[in-house]
C-alpha cells in the first residue's frame, strides 16, 4: 500500500473521530502510538486533516451544492469525510492530479463505506470536478469536459 493511500486512510480515521468527539483529545494523542507509519505518511495525513478542518465550512457548502437531495449532516460519517478529503485535494492541493484524488476517494468508499458509497462519492466528486470554475486546470489535465452545473 502506498504511503499516500495509507495517509488518506489515516486522515479519514482521524476526521471520523473529529465528527464523533468534536475536538481533539486523548484519542488524538493516542491515535499514532500503535501504528508503524513512516513520517511521510503521517505528515501527509496531518496535512489533509488540517486542510479539511481549516476549510470545513467551505467544503461542506461545496459538497452540499453538488449532493442533490442530500444534506451533509444526513450523510454517513465515512462518506462525508471521504468527500471532504477529496474536495480538499481537488481544490487546495494543486500538485495532486484530479484522477488520483477521485480514484483514491472511490477506493476508500469501497473499503470503508456501504455498498452504494463508491457510486455516491464518485458522483459528487465528478460534479465538483466538472463544474467548479477553480478546477479548470485539473479538468484539462484529466481530459474532463466541463458541463454546466
PDB file of N, CA, C and O in Angstrom, residues 50-129:
ATOM      1  N   UNK A  50      -5.597  18.805   8.658  1.00  0.00           N
ATOM      2  CA  UNK A  50      -5.538  20.245   8.932  1.00  0.00           C
ATOM      3  C   UNK A  50      -6.259  21.038   7.839  1.00  0.00           C
ATOM      4  O   UNK A  50      -7.004  21.981   8.133  1.00  0.00           O
ATOM      5  N   UNK A  51      -6.064  20.653   6.594  1.00  0.00           N
ATOM      6  CA  UNK A  51      -6.717  21.346   5.489  1.00  0.00           C
ATOM      7  C   UNK A  51      -8.223  21.190   5.513  1.00  0.00           C
ATOM      8  O   UNK A  51      -8.969  22.155   5.310  1.00  0.00           O
ATOM      9  N   UNK A  52      -8.686  19.978   5.777  1.00  0.00           N
ATOM     10  CA  UNK A  52     -10.135  19.745   5.852  1.00  0.00           C
ATOM     11  C   UNK A  52     -10.729  20.540   7.008  1.00  0.00           C
ATOM     12  O   UNK A  52     -11.769  21.193   6.847  1.00  0.00           O
ATOM     13  N   UNK A  53     -10.095  20.508   8.161  1.00  0.00           N
ATOM     14  CA  UNK A  53     -10.629  21.239   9.307  1.00  0.00           C
ATOM     15  C   UNK A  53     -10.612  22.745   9.063  1.00  0.00           C
ATOM     16  O   UNK A  53     -11.566  23.454   9.431  1.00  0.00           O
ATOM     17  N   UNK A  54      -9.567  23.244   8.427  1.00  0.00           N
ATOM     18  CA  UNK A  54      -9.465  24.681   8.140  1.00  0.00           C
ATOM     19  C   UNK A  54     -10.555  25.134   7.165  1.00  0.00           C
ATOM     20  O   UNK A  54     -11.108  26.221   7.299  1.00  0.00           O
ATOM     21  N   UNK A  55     -10.872  24.308   6.188  1.00  0.00           N
ATOM     22  CA  UNK A  55     -11.815  24.677   5.129  1.00  0.00           C
ATOM     23  C   UNK A  55     -13.160  23.951   5.238  1.00  0.00           C
ATOM     24  O   UNK A  55     -13.931  23.928   4.279  1.00  0.00           O
ATOM     25  N   UNK A  56     -13.430  23.377   6.395  1.00  0.00           N
ATOM     26  CA  UNK A  56     -14.616  22.524   6.561  1.00  0.00           C
ATOM     27  C   UNK A  56     -15.913  23.215   6.150  1.00  0.00           C
ATOM     28  O   UNK A  56     -16.737  22.623   5.452  1.00  0.00           O
ATOM     29  N   UNK A  57     -16.098  24.443   6.557  1.00  0.00           N
ATOM     30  CA  UNK A  57     -17.331  25.167   6.218  1.00  0.00           C
ATOM     31  C   UNK A  57     -17.475  25.301   4.700  1.00  0.00           C
ATOM     32  O   UNK A  57     -18.546  25.029   4.149  1.00  0.00           O
ATOM     33  N   UNK A  58     -16.415  25.700   4.028  1.00  0.00           N
ATOM     34  CA  UNK A  58     -16.447  25.835   2.567  1.00  0.00           C
ATOM     35  C   UNK A  58     -16.628  24.478   1.885  1.00  0.00           C
ATOM     36  O   UNK A  58     -17.364  24.366   0.902  1.00  0.00           O
ATOM     37  N   UNK A  59     -15.940  23.465   2.399  1.00  0.00           N
ATOM     38  CA  UNK A  59     -16.059  22.127   1.822  1.00  0.00           C
ATOM     39  C   UNK A  59     -17.478  21.594   1.961  1.00  0.00           C
ATOM     40  O   UNK A  59     -18.032  21.044   1.006  1.00  0.00           O
ATOM     41  N   UNK A  60     -18.066  21.772   3.130  1.00  0.00           N
ATOM     42  CA  UNK A  60     -19.430  21.289   3.343  1.00  0.00           C
ATOM     43  C   UNK A  60     -20.424  22.022   2.445  1.00  0.00           C
ATOM     44  O   UNK A  60     -21.353  21.408   1.905  1.00  0.00           O
ATOM     45  N   UNK A  61     -20.236  23.316   2.271  1.00  0.00           N
ATOM     46  CA  UNK A  61     -21.117  24.072   1.375  1.00  0.00           C
ATOM     47  C   UNK A  61     -20.964  23.583  -0.064  1.00  0.00           C
ATOM     48  O   UNK A  61     -21.962  23.406  -0.781  1.00  0.00           O
ATOM     49  N   UNK A  62     -19.741  23.349  -0.484  1.00  0.00           N
ATOM     50  CA  UNK A  62     -19.482  22.862  -1.837  1.00  0.00           C
ATOM     51  C   UNK A  62     -20.084  21.477  -2.052  1.00  0.00           C
ATOM     52  O   UNK A  62     -20.795  21.249  -3.046  1.00  0.00           O
ATOM     53  N   UNK A  63     -19.847  20.577  -1.132  1.00  0.00           N
ATOM     54  CA  UNK A  63     -20.393  19.224  -1.237  1.00  0.00           C
ATOM     55  C   UNK A  63     -21.917  19.277  -1.245  1.00  0.00           C
ATOM     56  O   UNK A  63     -22.569  18.611  -2.044  1.00  0.00           O
ATOM     57  N   UNK A  64     -22.484  20.085  -0.366  1.00  0.00           N
ATOM     58  CA  UNK A  64     -23.931  20.233  -0.314  1.00  0.00           C
ATOM     59  C   UNK A  64     -24.513  20.747  -1.610  1.00  0.00           C
ATOM     60  O   UNK A  64     -25.620  20.343  -2.015  1.00  0.00           O
ATOM     61  N   UNK A  65     -23.794  21.610  -2.291  1.00  0.00           N
ATOM     62  CA  UNK A  65     -24.255  22.161  -3.578  1.00  0.00           C
ATOM     63  C   UNK A  65     -24.357  21.068  -4.644  1.00  0.00           C
ATOM     64  O   UNK A  65     -25.255  21.098  -5.483  1.00  0.00           O
ATOM     65  N   UNK A  66     -23.467  20.092  -4.606  1.00  0.00           N
ATOM     66  CA  UNK A  66     -23.447  19.059  -5.637  1.00  0.00           C
ATOM     67  C   UNK A  66     -24.077  17.736  -5.199  1.00  0.00           C
ATOM     68  O   UNK A  66     -24.233  16.834  -6.013  1.00  0.00           O
ATOM     69  N   UNK A  67     -24.441  17.622  -3.954  1.00  0.00           N
ATOM     70  CA  UNK A  67     -25.083  16.403  -3.439  1.00  0.00           C
ATOM     71  C   UNK A  67     -26.596  16.588  -3.527  1.00  0.00           C
ATOM     72  O   UNK A  67     -27.251  16.955  -2.565  1.00  0.00           O
ATOM     73  N   UNK A  68     -27.140  16.325  -4.680  1.00  0.00           N
ATOM     74  CA  UNK A  68     -28.554  16.525  -4.928  1.00  0.00           C
ATOM     75  C   UNK A  68     -29.396  15.746  -3.917  1.00  0.00           C
ATOM     76  O   UNK A  68     -29.207  14.556  -3.723  1.00  0.00           O
ATOM     77  N   UNK A  69     -30.317  16.454  -3.293  1.00  0.00           N
ATOM     78  CA  UNK A  69     -31.249  15.881  -2.322  1.00  0.00           C
ATOM     79  C   UNK A  69     -30.579  15.320  -1.070  1.00  0.00           C
ATOM     80  O   UNK A  69     -31.156  14.477  -0.394  1.00  0.00           O
ATOM     81  N   UNK A  70     -29.378  15.763  -0.763  1.00  0.00           N
ATOM     82  CA  UNK A  70     -28.669  15.309   0.439  1.00  0.00           C
ATOM     83  C   UNK A  70     -28.165  16.512   1.216  1.00  0.00           C
ATOM     84  O   UNK A  70     -27.591  17.431   0.641  1.00  0.00           O
ATOM     85  N   UNK A  71     -28.345  16.481   2.515  1.00  0.00           N
ATOM     86  CA  UNK A  71     -27.710  17.456   3.396  1.00  0.00           C
ATOM     87  C   UNK A  71     -26.453  16.792   3.936  1.00  0.00           C
ATOM     88  O   UNK A  71     -26.461  15.599   4.239  1.00  0.00           O
ATOM     89  N   UNK A  72     -25.411  17.549   4.071  1.00  0.00           N
ATOM     90  CA  UNK A  72     -24.138  16.999   4.553  1.00  0.00           C
ATOM     91  C   UNK A  72     -24.314  16.364   5.938  1.00  0.00           C
ATOM     92  O   UNK A  72     -23.727  15.324   6.231  1.00  0.00           O
ATOM     93  N   UNK A  73     -25.155  16.952   6.761  1.00  0.00           N
ATOM     94  CA  UNK A  73     -25.370  16.420   8.111  1.00  0.00           C
ATOM     95  C   UNK A  73     -26.086  15.072   8.109  1.00  0.00           C
ATOM     96  O   UNK A  73     -26.005  14.323   9.089  1.00  0.00           O
ATOM     97  N   UNK A  74     -26.767  14.735   7.022  1.00  0.00           N
ATOM     98  CA  UNK A  74     -27.509  13.478   6.930  1.00  0.00           C
ATOM     99  C   UNK A  74     -26.704  12.362   6.257  1.00  0.00           C
ATOM    100  O   UNK A  74     -27.147  11.221   6.215  1.00  0.00           O
ATOM    101  N   UNK A  75     -25.540  12.703   5.739  1.00  0.00           N
ATOM    102  CA  UNK A  75     -24.686  11.699   5.088  1.00  0.00           C
ATOM    103  C   UNK A  75     -24.035  10.814   6.138  1.00  0.00           C
ATOM    104  O   UNK A  75     -23.843  11.225   7.283  1.00  0.00           O
ATOM    105  N   UNK A  76     -23.675   9.608   5.722  1.00  0.00           N
ATOM    106  CA  UNK A  76     -22.878   8.741   6.583  1.00  0.00           C
ATOM    107  C   UNK A  76     -21.578   9.467   6.929  1.00  0.00           C
ATOM    108  O   UNK A  76     -20.998  10.162   6.088  1.00  0.00           O
ATOM    109  N   UNK A  77     -21.099   9.304   8.153  1.00  0.00           N
ATOM    110  CA  UNK A  77     -19.876   9.988   8.589  1.00  0.00           C
ATOM    111  C   UNK A  77     -18.706   9.648   7.670  1.00  0.00           C
ATOM    112  O   UNK A  77     -17.936  10.524   7.276  1.00  0.00           O
ATOM    113  N   UNK A  78     -18.583   8.393   7.307  1.00  0.00           N
ATOM    114  CA  UNK A  78     -17.485   7.975   6.430  1.00  0.00           C
ATOM    115  C   UNK A  78     -17.593   8.674   5.073  1.00  0.00           C
ATOM    116  O   UNK A  78     -16.622   9.233   4.573  1.00  0.00           O
ATOM    117  N   UNK A  79     -18.782   8.651   4.484  1.00  0.00           N
ATOM    118  CA  UNK A  79     -18.971   9.240   3.156  1.00  0.00           C
ATOM    119  C   UNK A  79     -18.638  10.728   3.154  1.00  0.00           C
ATOM    120  O   UNK A  79     -17.926  11.217   2.277  1.00  0.00           O
ATOM    121  N   UNK A  80     -19.158  11.447   4.135  1.00  0.00           N
ATOM    122  CA  UNK A  80     -18.924  12.898   4.121  1.00  0.00           C
ATOM    123  C   UNK A  80     -17.459  13.232   4.346  1.00  0.00           C
ATOM    124  O   UNK A  80     -16.944  14.199   3.788  1.00  0.00           O
ATOM    125  N   UNK A  81     -16.746  12.423   5.123  1.00  0.00           N
ATOM    126  CA  UNK A  81     -15.324  12.704   5.326  1.00  0.00           C
ATOM    127  C   UNK A  81     -14.476  12.304   4.126  1.00  0.00           C
ATOM    128  O   UNK A  81     -13.485  12.966   3.824  1.00  0.00           O
ATOM    129  N   UNK A  82     -14.858  11.258   3.432  1.00  0.00           N
ATOM    130  CA  UNK A  82     -14.181  10.940   2.166  1.00  0.00           C
ATOM    131  C   UNK A  82     -14.396  12.080   1.182  1.00  0.00           C
ATOM    132  O   UNK A  82     -13.462  12.512   0.494  1.00  0.00           O
ATOM    133  N   UNK A  83     -15.614  12.587   1.116  1.00  0.00           N
ATOM    134  CA  UNK A  83     -15.911  13.715   0.220  1.00  0.00           C
ATOM    135  C   UNK A  83     -15.145  14.970   0.628  1.00  0.00           C
ATOM    136  O   UNK A  83     -14.638  15.696  -0.240  1.00  0.00           O
ATOM    137  N   UNK A  84     -15.036  15.229   1.916  1.00  0.00           N
ATOM    138  CA  UNK A  84     -14.269  16.393   2.377  1.00  0.00           C
ATOM    139  C   UNK A  84     -12.805  16.274   1.965  1.00  0.00           C
ATOM    140  O   UNK A  84     -12.194  17.239   1.480  1.00  0.00           O
ATOM    141  N   UNK A  85     -12.219  15.095   2.167  1.00  0.00           N
ATOM    142  CA  UNK A  85     -10.822  14.886   1.783  1.00  0.00           C
ATOM    143  C   UNK A  85     -10.668  15.061   0.273  1.00  0.00           C
ATOM    144  O   UNK A  85      -9.767  15.758  -0.198  1.00  0.00           O
ATOM    145  N   UNK A  86     -11.553  14.428  -0.489  1.00  0.00           N
ATOM    146  CA  UNK A  86     -11.466  14.524  -1.950  1.00  0.00           C
ATOM    147  C   UNK A  86     -11.628  15.948  -2.450  1.00  0.00           C
ATOM    148  O   UNK A  86     -10.852  16.421  -3.293  1.00  0.00           O
ATOM    149  N   UNK A  87     -12.622  16.652  -1.934  1.00  0.00           N
ATOM    150  CA  UNK A  87     -12.840  18.038  -2.363  1.00  0.00           C
ATOM    151  C   UNK A  87     -11.670  18.926  -1.945  1.00  0.00           C
ATOM    152  O   UNK A  87     -11.241  19.803  -2.711  1.00  0.00           O
ATOM    153  N   UNK A  88     -11.140  18.692  -0.756  1.00  0.00           N
ATOM    154  CA  UNK A  88      -9.973  19.463  -0.317  1.00  0.00           C
ATOM    155  C   UNK A  88      -8.795  19.240  -1.274  1.00  0.00           C
ATOM    156  O   UNK A  88      -8.146  20.187  -1.710  1.00  0.00           O
ATOM    157  N   UNK A  89      -8.534  17.981  -1.598  1.00  0.00           N
ATOM    158  CA  UNK A  89      -7.431  17.695  -2.525  1.00  0.00           C
ATOM    159  C   UNK A  89      -7.658  18.362  -3.874  1.00  0.00           C
ATOM    160  O   UNK A  89      -6.735  18.932  -4.455  1.00  0.00           O
ATOM    161  N   UNK A  90      -8.879  18.265  -4.389  1.00  0.00           N
ATOM    162  CA  UNK A  90      -9.168  18.870  -5.687  1.00  0.00           C
ATOM    163  C   UNK A  90      -8.923  20.374  -5.671  1.00  0.00           C
ATOM    164  O   UNK A  90      -8.304  20.918  -6.584  1.00  0.00           O
ATOM    165  N   UNK A  91      -9.382  21.024  -4.637  1.00  0.00           N
ATOM    166  CA  UNK A  91      -9.357  22.488  -4.611  1.00  0.00           C
ATOM    167  C   UNK A  91      -8.079  23.099  -4.044  1.00  0.00           C
ATOM    168  O   UNK A  91      -7.689  24.195  -4.460  1.00  0.00           O
ATOM    169  N   UNK A  92      -7.435  22.445  -3.107  1.00  0.00           N
ATOM    170  CA  UNK A  92      -6.307  23.085  -2.437  1.00  0.00           C
ATOM    171  C   UNK A  92      -4.957  22.389  -2.641  1.00  0.00           C
ATOM    172  O   UNK A  92      -3.930  22.967  -2.277  1.00  0.00           O
ATOM    173  N   UNK A  93      -4.927  21.193  -3.176  1.00  0.00           N
ATOM    174  CA  UNK A  93      -3.633  20.545  -3.449  1.00  0.00           C
ATOM    175  C   UNK A  93      -3.390  20.585  -4.953  1.00  0.00           C
ATOM    176  O   UNK A  93      -3.724  19.653  -5.687  1.00  0.00           O
ATOM    177  N   UNK A  94      -2.785  21.674  -5.391  1.00  0.00           N
ATOM    178  CA  UNK A  94      -2.595  21.903  -6.821  1.00  0.00           C
ATOM    179  C   UNK A  94      -1.751  20.839  -7.500  1.00  0.00           C
ATOM    180  O   UNK A  94      -1.927  20.556  -8.673  1.00  0.00           O
ATOM    181  N   UNK A  95      -0.831  20.229  -6.760  1.00  0.00           N
ATOM    182  CA  UNK A  95       0.067  19.242  -7.347  1.00  0.00           C
ATOM    183  C   UNK A  95      -0.542  17.842  -7.412  1.00  0.00           C
ATOM    184  O   UNK A  95       0.067  16.924  -7.963  1.00  0.00           O
ATOM    185  N   UNK A  96      -1.744  17.667  -6.883  1.00  0.00           N
ATOM    186  CA  UNK A  96      -2.389  16.350  -6.862  1.00  0.00           C
ATOM    187  C   UNK A  96      -3.315  16.225  -8.073  1.00  0.00           C
ATOM    188  O   UNK A  96      -4.282  16.966  -8.186  1.00  0.00           O
ATOM    189  N   UNK A  97      -3.034  15.291  -8.990  1.00  0.00           N
ATOM    190  CA  UNK A  97      -3.900  15.114 -10.161  1.00  0.00           C
ATOM    191  C   UNK A  97      -5.328  14.717  -9.753  1.00  0.00           C
ATOM    192  O   UNK A  97      -5.534  13.927  -8.826  1.00  0.00           O
ATOM    193  N   UNK A  98      -6.292  15.265 -10.457  1.00  0.00           N
ATOM    194  CA  UNK A  98      -7.706  15.011 -10.150  1.00  0.00           C
ATOM    195  C   UNK A  98      -8.042  13.521 -10.235  1.00  0.00           C
ATOM    196  O   UNK A  98      -8.791  13.011  -9.393  1.00  0.00           O
ATOM    197  N   UNK A  99      -7.501  12.827 -11.221  1.00  0.00           N
ATOM    198  CA  UNK A  99      -7.812  11.398 -11.364  1.00  0.00           C
ATOM    199  C   UNK A  99      -7.331  10.603 -10.153  1.00  0.00           C
ATOM    200  O   UNK A  99      -8.008   9.674  -9.709  1.00  0.00           O
ATOM    201  N   UNK A 100      -6.176  10.964  -9.625  1.00  0.00           N
ATOM    202  CA  UNK A 100      -5.657  10.289  -8.433  1.00  0.00           C
ATOM    203  C   UNK A 100      -6.596  10.542  -7.256  1.00  0.00           C
ATOM    204  O   UNK A 100      -6.991   9.610  -6.543  1.00  0.00           O
ATOM    205  N   UNK A 101      -6.987  11.788  -7.070  1.00  0.00           N
ATOM    206  CA  UNK A 101      -7.876  12.152  -5.965  1.00  0.00           C
ATOM    207  C   UNK A 101      -9.188  11.382  -6.040  1.00  0.00           C
ATOM    208  O   UNK A 101      -9.627  10.777  -5.062  1.00  0.00           O
ATOM    209  N   UNK A 102      -9.829  11.399  -7.200  1.00  0.00           N
ATOM    210  CA  UNK A 102     -11.128  10.744  -7.353  1.00  0.00           C
ATOM    211  C   UNK A 102     -10.992   9.232  -7.187  1.00  0.00           C
ATOM    212  O   UNK A 102     -11.790   8.598  -6.489  1.00  0.00           O
ATOM    213  N   UNK A 103      -9.990   8.642  -7.806  1.00  0.00           N
ATOM    214  CA  UNK A 103      -9.797   7.195  -7.680  1.00  0.00           C
ATOM    215  C   UNK A 103      -9.524   6.779  -6.234  1.00  0.00           C
ATOM    216  O   UNK A 103     -10.044   5.760  -5.763  1.00  0.00           O
ATOM    217  N   UNK A 104      -8.718   7.540  -5.528  1.00  0.00           N
ATOM    218  CA  UNK A 104      -8.435   7.233  -4.121  1.00  0.00           C
ATOM    219  C   UNK A 104      -9.702   7.342  -3.275  1.00  0.00           C
ATOM    220  O   UNK A 104      -9.947   6.516  -2.390  1.00  0.00           O
ATOM    221  N   UNK A 105     -10.510   8.351  -3.537  1.00  0.00           N
ATOM    222  CA  UNK A 105     -11.765   8.516  -2.792  1.00  0.00           C
ATOM    223  C   UNK A 105     -12.705   7.336  -3.050  1.00  0.00           C
ATOM    224  O   UNK A 105     -13.325   6.812  -2.120  1.00  0.00           O
ATOM    225  N   UNK A 106     -12.787   6.904  -4.290  1.00  0.00           N
ATOM    226  CA  UNK A 106     -13.638   5.759  -4.624  1.00  0.00           C
ATOM    227  C   UNK A 106     -13.146   4.503  -3.913  1.00  0.00           C
ATOM    228  O   UNK A 106     -13.942   3.736  -3.361  1.00  0.00           O
ATOM    229  N   UNK A 107     -11.852   4.282  -3.905  1.00  0.00           N
ATOM    230  CA  UNK A 107     -11.296   3.102  -3.232  1.00  0.00           C
ATOM    231  C   UNK A 107     -11.567   3.143  -1.726  1.00  0.00           C
ATOM    232  O   UNK A 107     -11.902   2.117  -1.133  1.00  0.00           O
ATOM    233  N   UNK A 108     -11.428   4.322  -1.119  1.00  0.00           N
ATOM    234  CA  UNK A 108     -11.736   4.415   0.308  1.00  0.00           C
ATOM    235  C   UNK A 108     -13.219   4.150   0.562  1.00  0.00           C
ATOM    236  O   UNK A 108     -13.576   3.499   1.550  1.00  0.00           O
ATOM    237  N   UNK A 109     -14.071   4.641  -0.319  1.00  0.00           N
ATOM    238  CA  UNK A 109     -15.509   4.399  -0.159  1.00  0.00           C
ATOM    239  C   UNK A 109     -15.824   2.909  -0.270  1.00  0.00           C
ATOM    240  O   UNK A 109     -16.659   2.391   0.474  1.00  0.00           O
ATOM    241  N   UNK A 110     -15.140   2.221  -1.173  1.00  0.00           N
ATOM    242  CA  UNK A 110     -15.336   0.769  -1.294  1.00  0.00           C
ATOM    243  C   UNK A 110     -14.876   0.048  -0.026  1.00  0.00           C
ATOM    244  O   UNK A 110     -15.516  -0.898   0.419  1.00  0.00           O
ATOM    245  N   UNK A 111     -13.750   0.502   0.524  1.00  0.00           N
ATOM    246  CA  UNK A 111     -13.172  -0.156   1.696  1.00  0.00           C
ATOM    247  C   UNK A 111     -13.902   0.160   2.997  1.00  0.00           C
ATOM    248  O   UNK A 111     -14.001  -0.691   3.871  1.00  0.00           O
ATOM    249  N   UNK A 112     -14.403   1.382   3.129  1.00  0.00           N
ATOM    250  CA  UNK A 112     -14.949   1.822   4.406  1.00  0.00           C
ATOM    251  C   UNK A 112     -16.445   2.118   4.399  1.00  0.00           C
ATOM    252  O   UNK A 112     -17.043   2.259   5.460  1.00  0.00           O
ATOM    253  N   UNK A 113     -17.024   2.247   3.233  1.00  0.00           N
ATOM    254  CA  UNK A 113     -18.431   2.609   3.146  1.00  0.00           C
ATOM    255  C   UNK A 113     -19.329   1.417   2.883  1.00  0.00           C
ATOM    256  O   UNK A 113     -18.885   0.274   2.844  1.00  0.00           O
ATOM    257  N   UNK A 114     -20.605   1.712   2.688  1.00  0.00           N
ATOM    258  CA  UNK A 114     -21.555   0.646   2.378  1.00  0.00           C
ATOM    259  C   UNK A 114     -21.534   0.357   0.866  1.00  0.00           C
ATOM    260  O   UNK A 114     -20.703   0.894   0.138  1.00  0.00           O
ATOM    261  N   UNK A 115     -22.461  -0.457   0.400  1.00  0.00           N
ATOM    262  CA  UNK A 115     -22.470  -0.897  -0.999  1.00  0.00           C
ATOM    263  C   UNK A 115     -22.645   0.232  -2.005  1.00  0.00           C
ATOM    264  O   UNK A 115     -22.218   0.115  -3.143  1.00  0.00           O
ATOM    265  N   UNK A 116     -23.285   1.306  -1.617  1.00  0.00           N
ATOM    266  CA  UNK A 116     -23.541   2.419  -2.525  1.00  0.00           C
ATOM    267  C   UNK A 116     -22.536   3.566  -2.386  1.00  0.00           C
ATOM    268  O   UNK A 116     -22.587   4.517  -3.162  1.00  0.00           O
ATOM    269  N   UNK A 117     -21.660   3.492  -1.422  1.00  0.00           N
ATOM    270  CA  UNK A 117     -20.772   4.608  -1.107  1.00  0.00           C
ATOM    271  C   UNK A 117     -19.870   5.003  -2.279  1.00  0.00           C
ATOM    272  O   UNK A 117     -19.692   6.191  -2.542  1.00  0.00           O
ATOM    273  N   UNK A 118     -19.305   4.035  -2.967  1.00  0.00           N
ATOM    274  CA  UNK A 118     -18.385   4.358  -4.060  1.00  0.00           C
ATOM    275  C   UNK A 118     -19.092   5.138  -5.170  1.00  0.00           C
ATOM    276  O   UNK A 118     -18.546   6.122  -5.691  1.00  0.00           O
ATOM    277  N   UNK A 119     -20.304   4.728  -5.528  1.00  0.00           N
ATOM    278  CA  UNK A 119     -21.070   5.452  -6.557  1.00  0.00           C
ATOM    279  C   UNK A 119     -21.414   6.857  -6.089  1.00  0.00           C
ATOM    280  O   UNK A 119     -21.341   7.821  -6.850  1.00  0.00           O
ATOM    281  N   UNK A 120     -21.815   6.954  -4.828  1.00  0.00           N
ATOM    282  CA  UNK A 120     -22.187   8.241  -4.238  1.00  0.00           C
ATOM    283  C   UNK A 120     -20.999   9.207  -4.266  1.00  0.00           C
ATOM    284  O   UNK A 120     -21.108  10.342  -4.745  1.00  0.00           O
ATOM    285  N   UNK A 121     -19.863   8.758  -3.771  1.00  0.00           N
ATOM    286  CA  UNK A 121     -18.648   9.578  -3.725  1.00  0.00           C
ATOM    287  C   UNK A 121     -18.202   9.951  -5.133  1.00  0.00           C
ATOM    288  O   UNK A 121     -17.894  11.113  -5.414  1.00  0.00           O
ATOM    289  N   UNK A 122     -18.185   8.995  -6.037  1.00  0.00           N
ATOM    290  CA  UNK A 122     -17.781   9.252  -7.411  1.00  0.00           C
ATOM    291  C   UNK A 122     -18.684  10.304  -8.048  1.00  0.00           C
ATOM    292  O   UNK A 122     -18.200  11.239  -8.694  1.00  0.00           O
ATOM    293  N   UNK A 123     -19.990  10.161  -7.873  1.00  0.00           N
ATOM    294  CA  UNK A 123     -20.928  11.098  -8.479  1.00  0.00           C
ATOM    295  C   UNK A 123     -20.732  12.525  -8.004  1.00  0.00           C
ATOM    296  O   UNK A 123     -20.719  13.468  -8.807  1.00  0.00           O
ATOM    297  N   UNK A 124     -20.552  12.696  -6.711  1.00  0.00           N
ATOM    298  CA  UNK A 124     -20.395  14.051  -6.177  1.00  0.00           C
ATOM    299  C   UNK A 124     -19.052  14.650  -6.566  1.00  0.00           C
ATOM    300  O   UNK A 124     -18.984  15.801  -7.021  1.00  0.00           O
ATOM    301  N   UNK A 125     -17.975  13.892  -6.421  1.00  0.00           N
ATOM    302  CA  UNK A 125     -16.664  14.440  -6.790  1.00  0.00           C
ATOM    303  C   UNK A 125     -16.577  14.718  -8.283  1.00  0.00           C
ATOM    304  O   UNK A 125     -15.941  15.690  -8.702  1.00  0.00           O
ATOM    305  N   UNK A 126     -17.235  13.903  -9.097  1.00  0.00           N
ATOM    306  CA  UNK A 126     -17.278  14.172 -10.532  1.00  0.00           C
ATOM    307  C   UNK A 126     -17.986  15.500 -10.804  1.00  0.00           C
ATOM    308  O   UNK A 126     -17.507  16.306 -11.605  1.00  0.00           O
ATOM    309  N   UNK A 127     -19.107  15.736 -10.131  1.00  0.00           N
ATOM    310  CA  UNK A 127     -19.825  17.007 -10.316  1.00  0.00           C
ATOM    311  C   UNK A 127     -18.960  18.188  -9.884  1.00  0.00           C
ATOM    312  O   UNK A 127     -18.961  19.228 -10.535  1.00  0.00           O
ATOM    313  N   UNK A 128     -18.251  18.030  -8.779  1.00  0.00           N
ATOM    314  CA  UNK A 128     -17.354  19.095  -8.325  1.00  0.00           C
ATOM    315  C   UNK A 128     -16.291  19.353  -9.390  1.00  0.00           C
ATOM    316  O   UNK A 128     -16.057  20.499  -9.794  1.00  0.00           O
ATOM    317  N   UNK A 129     -15.662  18.299  -9.865  1.00  0.00           N
ATOM    318  CA  UNK A 129     -14.578  18.442 -10.839  1.00  0.00           C
ATOM    319  C   UNK A 129     -15.048  19.099 -12.133  1.00  0.00           C
ATOM    320  O   UNK A 129     -14.386  19.995 -12.650  1.00  0.00           O
TER     321      UNK A 129
END
